[in-house]
The first five atom37 places (N, CA, C, CB, O) and aatype in JSON, in Angstrom:
{
  "aatype": [19, 16, 15, 5, 18, 16, 3, 0, 6, 15, 7, 16, 16, 8, 16, 18, 13, 1, 5, 1, 19, 2, 7, 10, 3, 19, 0, 18, 0, 16, 12, 2, 19, 0, 9, 0, 0, 2, 7, 1, 19, 9, 15, 0, 7, 7, 7, 13, 19, 14, 7, 10, 0, 3, 1, 10, 1, 15, 15, 14, 19, 14, 19, 10, 16, 0, 6, 3, 0, 19, 1, 0, 0],
  "atom_mask": [
    [1, 1, 1, 1, 1],
    [1, 1, 1, 1, 1],
    [1, 1, 1, 1, 1],
    [1, 1, 1, 1, 1],
    [1, 1, 1, 1, 1],
    [1, 1, 1, 1, 1],
    [1, 1, 1, 1, 1],
    [1, 1, 1, 1, 1],
    [1, 1, 1, 1, 1],
    [1, 1, 1, 1, 1],
    [1, 1, 1, 0, 1],
    [1, 1, 1, 1, 1],
    [1, 1, 1, 1, 1],
    [1, 1, 1, 1, 1],
    [1, 1, 1, 1, 1],
    [1, 1, 1, 1, 1],
    [1, 1, 1, 1, 1],
    [1, 1, 1, 1, 1],
    [1, 1, 1, 1, 1],
    [1, 1, 1, 1, 1],
    [1, 1, 1, 1, 1],
    [1, 1, 1, 1, 1],
    [1, 1, 1, 0, 1],
    [1, 1, 1, 1, 1],
    [1, 1, 1, 1, 1],
    [1, 1, 1, 1, 1],
    [1, 1, 1, 1, 1],
    [1, 1, 1, 1, 1],
    [1, 1, 1, 1, 1],
    [1, 1, 1, 1, 1],
    [1, 1, 1, 1, 1],
    [1, 1, 1, 1, 1],
    [1, 1, 1, 1, 1],
    [1, 1, 1, 1, 1],
    [1, 1, 1, 1, 1],
    [1, 1, 1, 1, 1],
    [1, 1, 1, 1, 1],
    [1, 1, 1, 1, 1],
    [1, 1, 1, 0, 1],
    [1, 1, 1, 1, 1],
    [1, 1, 1, 1, 1],
    [1, 1, 1, 1, 1],
    [1, 1, 1, 1, 1],
    [1, 1, 1, 1, 1],
    [1, 1, 1, 0, 1],
    [1, 1, 1, 0, 1],
    [1, 1, 1, 0, 1],
    [1, 1, 1, 1, 1],
    [1, 1, 1, 1, 1],
    [1, 1, 1, 1, 1],
    [1, 1, 1, 0, 1],
    [1, 1, 1, 1, 1],
    [1, 1, 1, 1, 1],
    [1, 1, 1, 1, 1],
    [1, 1, 1, 1, 1],
    [1, 1, 1, 1, 1],
    [1, 1, 1, 1, 1],
    [1, 1, 1, 1, 1],
    [1, 1, 1, 1, 1],
    [1, 1, 1, 1, 1],
    [1, 1, 1, 1, 1],
    [1, 1, 1, 1, 1],
    [1, 1, 1, 1, 1],
    [1, 1, 1, 1, 1],
    [1, 1, 1, 1, 1],
    [1, 1, 1, 1, 1],
    [1, 1, 1, 1, 1],
    [1, 1, 1, 1, 1],
    [1, 1, 1, 1, 1],
    [1, 1, 1, 1, 1],
    [1, 1, 1, 1, 1],
    [1, 1, 1, 1, 1],
    [1, 1, 1, 1, 1]
  ],
  "atom_positions": [
    [[0.87, -1.18, 0.01], [-0.02, 0.0, -0.02], [0.93, 1.24, -0.01], [-1.08, 0.0, 1.25], [1.77, 1.43, 0.87]],
    [[0.71, 2.04, -1.04], [1.53, 3.28, -1.14], [0.81, 4.47, -0.52], [1.87, 3.6, -2.63], [1.45, 5.39, 0.0]],
    [[-0.54, 4.46, -0.57], [-1.34, 5.53, 0.09], [-2.77, 5.1, 0.16], [-1.23, 6.89, -0.67], [-3.22, 4.21, -0.56]],
    [[-3.47, 5.75, 1.04], [-4.94, 5.44, 1.2], [-5.59, 6.67, 1.85], [-5.19, 4.11, 2.1], [-5.04, 7.29, 2.76]],
    [[-6.76, 6.98, 1.35], [-7.56, 7.97, 2.03], [-9.07, 7.67, 1.86], [-7.22, 9.38, 1.48], [-9.49, 6.96, 0.94]],
    [[-9.85, 8.24, 2.8], [-11.3, 8.06, 2.69], [-11.93, 9.42, 2.43], [-11.89, 7.4, 3.98], [-11.68, 10.39, 3.14]],
    [[-12.76, 9.46, 1.4], [-13.44, 10.67, 1.08], [-14.54, 10.93, 2.13], [-14.03, 10.58, -0.33], [-15.43, 10.12, 2.35]],
    [[-14.42, 12.11, 2.78], [-15.36, 12.41, 3.93], [-16.8, 12.52, 3.47], [-14.95, 13.74, 4.62], [-17.72, 12.19, 4.22]],
    [[-17.0, 12.98, 2.23], [-18.4, 13.14, 1.76], [-19.08, 11.85, 1.35], [-18.43, 14.08, 0.6], [-20.25, 11.61, 1.66]],
    [[-18.3, 11.02, 0.62], [-18.95, 9.76, 0.07], [-18.65, 8.54, 0.92], [-18.46, 9.48, -1.38], [-19.32, 7.52, 0.8]],
    [[-17.63, 8.65, 1.8], [-17.24, 7.48, 2.6], [-16.39, 6.45, 1.83], [0.0, 0.0, 0.0], [-16.02, 5.41, 2.38]],
    [[-16.09, 6.75, 0.55], [-15.34, 5.87, -0.3], [-13.83, 5.91, 0.08], [-15.56, 6.27, -1.79], [-13.22, 6.98, 0.22]],
    [[-13.29, 4.73, 0.22], [-11.84, 4.62, 0.55], [-11.11, 4.27, -0.71], [-11.57, 3.54, 1.67], [-11.46, 3.32, -1.42]],
    [[-10.07, 5.04, -0.98], [-9.25, 4.87, -2.14], [-7.88, 4.35, -1.68], [-9.13, 6.2, -2.95], [-7.2, 5.0, -0.88]],
    [[-7.49, 3.17, -2.18], [-6.26, 2.54, -1.74], [-5.37, 2.29, -2.98], [-6.57, 1.22, -0.96], [-5.83, 1.79, -4.01]],
    [[-4.1, 2.63, -2.86], [-3.14, 2.54, -3.96], [-2.03, 1.56, -3.58], [-2.54, 3.93, -4.3], [-1.49, 1.6, -2.47]],
    [[-1.71, 0.68, -4.52], [-0.72, -0.38, -4.32], [0.38, -0.25, -5.35], [-1.37, -1.78, -4.41], [0.15, 0.23, -6.46]],
    [[1.61, -0.69, -4.97], [2.74, -0.83, -5.94], [3.35, -2.19, -5.75], [3.84, 0.29, -5.75], [3.6, -2.61, -4.62]],
    [[3.59, -2.87, -6.79], [4.2, -4.21, -6.78], [5.69, -4.07, -6.46], [3.98, -4.94, -8.16], [6.39, -3.21, -7.0]],
    [[6.13, -4.94, -5.56], [7.54, -5.04, -5.24], [8.02, -6.47, -5.36], [7.81, -4.51, -3.85], [7.28, -7.4, -5.04]],
    [[9.19, -6.64, -5.78], [9.86, -7.97, -5.83], [11.29, -7.81, -5.29], [9.88, -8.57, -7.32], [12.03, -6.91, -5.7]],
    [[11.67, -8.73, -4.36], [13.0, -8.62, -3.77], [13.32, -7.22, -3.24], [14.03, -9.01, -4.78], [14.46, -6.76, -3.32]],
    [[12.26, -6.54, -2.68], [12.49, -5.21, -2.06], [12.58, -4.11, -3.08], [0.0, 0.0, 0.0], [12.9, -2.98, -2.69]],
    [[12.33, -4.35, -4.4], [12.46, -3.33, -5.38], [11.11, -3.04, -6.04], [13.5, -3.74, -6.41], [10.38, -3.97, -6.38]],
    [[10.77, -1.81, -6.23], [9.54, -1.45, -6.89], [9.6, -1.92, -8.32], [9.29, 0.06, -6.81], [10.65, -1.85, -8.95]],
    [[8.49, -2.4, -8.87], [8.4, -2.88, -10.24], [7.84, -1.68, -11.07], [7.45, -4.19, -10.34], [6.78, -1.15, -10.76]],
    [[8.56, -1.28, -12.09], [8.11, -0.16, -12.9], [6.77, -0.33, -13.51], [9.07, 0.11, -13.94], [6.54, -1.36, -14.15]],
    [[5.87, 0.61, -13.36], [4.57, 0.67, -14.02], [3.61, -0.38, -13.44], [4.73, 0.47, -15.53], [2.57, -0.65, -14.03]],
    [[3.94, -0.97, -12.31], [3.11, -2.06, -11.71], [2.37, -1.45, -10.52], [4.0, -3.33, -11.24], [2.8, -1.61, -9.37]],
    [[1.27, -0.75, -10.8], [0.44, -0.09, -9.77], [-0.98, -0.51, -9.89], [0.54, 1.43, -9.87], [-1.43, -0.88, -10.98]],
    [[-1.71, -0.46, -8.77], [-3.15, -0.73, -8.75], [-3.79, 0.27, -7.81], [-3.46, -2.22, -8.3], [-3.18, 0.81, -6.88]],
    [[-5.08, 0.49, -8.11], [-5.87, 1.32, -7.19], [-7.27, 0.66, -7.04], [-5.98, 2.83, -7.73], [-7.81, 0.1, -8.0]],
    [[-7.81, 0.75, -5.84], [-9.07, 0.08, -5.52], [-9.88, 1.14, -4.8], [-8.87, -1.25, -4.63], [-9.38, 1.79, -3.89]],
    [[-11.14, 1.31, -5.2], [-12.1, 2.18, -4.53], [-13.13, 1.28, -3.83], [-12.8, 3.17, -5.54], [-13.76, 0.43, -4.45]],
    [[-13.28, 1.51, -2.53], [-14.16, 0.71, -1.71], [-15.25, 1.58, -1.08], [-13.37, -0.02, -0.64], [-14.94, 2.55, -0.39]],
    [[-16.52, 1.25, -1.31], [-17.59, 2.04, -0.76], [-17.63, 1.88, 0.75], [-18.93, 1.65, -1.39], [-17.02, 0.99, 1.32]],
    [[-18.38, 2.77, 1.35], [-18.5, 2.74, 2.85], [-19.05, 1.42, 3.34], [-19.41, 3.89, 3.36], [-18.75, 1.01, 4.45]],
    [[-19.87, 0.73, 2.52], [-20.4, -0.53, 2.92], [-19.47, -1.75, 2.7], [-21.66, -0.74, 2.21], [-19.84, -2.89, 2.96]],
    [[-18.24, -1.45, 2.19], [-17.22, -2.47, 1.96], [-17.21, -3.06, 0.61], [0.0, 0.0, 0.0], [-16.39, -3.93, 0.32]],
    [[-18.1, -2.63, -0.23], [-18.19, -3.15, -1.61], [-17.13, -2.44, -2.5], [-19.67, -2.94, -2.2], [-16.94, -1.22, -2.45]],
    [[-16.45, -3.29, -3.31], [-15.5, -2.67, -4.27], [-16.23, -2.01, -5.39], [-14.54, -3.71, -4.83], [-17.0, -2.63, -6.11]],
    [[-15.97, -0.73, -5.54], [-16.61, 0.05, -6.62], [-15.85, -0.03, -7.91], [-16.75, 1.5, -6.22], [-16.43, -0.17, -8.98]],
    [[-14.52, 0.07, -7.78], [-13.7, 0.02, -9.01], [-12.24, -0.45, -8.63], [-13.67, 1.46, -9.73], [-11.77, -0.31, -7.5]],
    [[-11.63, -0.97, -9.6], [-10.23, -1.37, -9.46], [-9.52, -1.15, -10.8], [-10.1, -2.85, -9.01], [-10.11, -1.42, -11.85]],
    [[-8.3, -0.66, -10.79], [-7.65, -0.41, -12.05], [-6.15, -0.55, -11.87], [0.0, 0.0, 0.0], [-5.64, -0.54, -10.74]],
    [[-5.45, -0.67, -13.0], [-3.99, -0.81, -13.0], [-3.62, -2.27, -13.23], [0.0, 0.0, 0.0], [-4.43, -3.03, -13.75]],
    [[-2.46, -2.66, -12.88], [-2.01, -3.99, -13.08], [-0.68, -4.28, -12.47], [0.0, 0.0, 0.0], [0.2, -3.42, -12.36]],
    [[-0.55, -5.53, -12.09], [0.78, -6.05, -11.65], [1.29, -7.02, -12.68], [0.69, -6.74, -10.25], [0.54, -7.47, -13.54]],
    [[2.56, -7.37, -12.59], [3.16, -8.32, -13.51], [2.94, -9.66, -12.93], [4.65, -8.05, -13.75], [3.56, -9.98, -11.92]],
    [[2.08, -10.51, -13.53], [1.78, -11.82, -12.97], [2.96, -12.78, -13.01], [0.62, -12.42, -13.71], [3.66, -12.87, -14.02]],
    [[3.18, -13.49, -11.92], [4.2, -14.52, -11.84], [5.62, -13.99, -11.77], [0.0, 0.0, 0.0], [6.56, -14.77, -11.88]],
    [[5.8, -12.72, -11.59], [7.17, -12.11, -11.62], [8.04, -12.67, -10.49], [7.08, -10.53, -11.49], [9.21, -12.98, -10.73]],
    [[7.53, -12.81, -9.32], [8.29, -13.3, -8.19], [8.79, -14.76, -8.49], [7.41, -13.24, -6.88], [9.93, -15.1, -8.18]],
    [[7.94, -15.56, -9.08], [8.35, -16.91, -9.43], [9.44, -16.94, -10.46], [7.19, -17.67, -9.93], [10.34, -17.78, -10.41]],
    [[9.35, -16.0, -11.43], [10.38, -15.97, -12.52], [11.73, -15.44, -11.99], [9.9, -15.06, -13.73], [12.78, -15.67, -12.59]],
    [[11.67, -14.73, -10.84], [12.89, -14.14, -10.26], [13.14, -14.85, -8.93], [12.75, -12.55, -10.06], [13.31, -14.18, -7.91]],
    [[13.17, -16.1, -8.9], [13.19, -16.9, -7.7], [14.32, -16.5, -6.73], [13.31, -18.35, -8.08], [14.09, -16.44, -5.52]],
    [[15.49, -16.24, -7.22], [16.59, -15.92, -6.29], [16.61, -14.42, -6.0], [17.97, -16.38, -6.88], [16.1, -13.59, -6.76]],
    [[17.22, -14.12, -4.88], [17.43, -12.72, -4.52], [18.55, -12.17, -5.42], [17.79, -12.57, -2.98], [19.45, -12.9, -5.83]],
    [[18.47, -10.86, -5.71], [19.53, -10.25, -6.51], [20.85, -10.34, -5.75], [19.2, -8.76, -6.85], [20.9, -10.1, -4.55]],
    [[21.9, -10.67, -6.44], [23.23, -10.78, -5.83], [24.0, -9.55, -6.23], [23.99, -12.09, -6.27], [24.15, -9.28, -7.43]],
    [[24.49, -8.78, -5.26], [25.28, -7.59, -5.67], [26.5, -7.96, -6.49], [25.72, -6.8, -4.45], [27.17, -8.97, -6.26]],
    [[26.76, -7.09, -7.44], [27.92, -7.31, -8.35], [29.13, -6.66, -7.75], [27.66, -6.74, -9.79], [30.27, -7.1, -7.94]],
    [[28.86, -5.54, -6.98], [30.01, -4.77, -6.34], [29.88, -4.91, -4.84], [30.01, -3.2, -6.75], [28.8, -5.08, -4.29]],
    [[31.03, -4.83, -4.22], [31.01, -4.73, -2.69], [30.6, -3.3, -2.42], [32.48, -5.08, -1.97], [30.61, -2.45, -3.31]],
    [[30.23, -3.04, -1.1], [29.92, -1.66, -0.74], [31.1, -0.75, -0.98], [29.48, -1.57, 0.7], [30.93, 0.38, -1.43]],
    [[32.32, -1.23, -0.68], [33.51, -0.36, -0.88], [33.74, -0.04, -2.36], [34.78, -1.05, -0.31], [34.08, 1.09, -2.7]],
    [[33.55, -1.03, -3.26], [33.67, -0.82, -4.66], [32.64, 0.14, -5.2], [33.58, -2.09, -5.36], [32.92, 0.94, -6.1]],
    [[31.43, 0.05, -4.65], [30.39, 0.92, -5.06], [30.69, 2.4, -4.68], [29.09, 0.47, -4.44], [30.43, 3.31, -5.47]],
    [[31.23, 2.62, -3.49], [31.68, 3.94, -3.07], [32.73, 4.49, -3.95], [32.18, 3.92, -1.69], [32.68, 5.65, -4.34]],
    [[33.7, 3.65, -4.3], [34.82, 4.04, -5.13], [34.31, 4.44, -6.54], [35.86, 2.89, -5.22], [34.76, 5.41, -7.15]],
    [[33.39, 3.67, -7.0], [32.82, 3.92, -8.35], [31.93, 5.16, -8.46], [32.02, 2.74, -8.77], [31.72, 5.69, -9.55]],
    [[31.42, 5.6, -7.3], [30.5, 6.73, -7.31], [31.14, 8.07, -7.61], [29.82, 6.81, -6.01], [30.45, 9.09, -7.64]]
  ]
}
């Protein structure tokens, strides 16, 4: 969940999500859901990359040590 708010007038809650894999945000992978005061989903939009975590089964392995990264900066 990246943000959420409830409209005081309508009672609709708007929730925004961003897909993450291995601690990294996935570009253009966002969703939003609007939920009425009675709990019913009014709308949902956006999209995540399906199966991405399974395709990237291993954690990313750093190519540089922390010291090498500082030197390269």
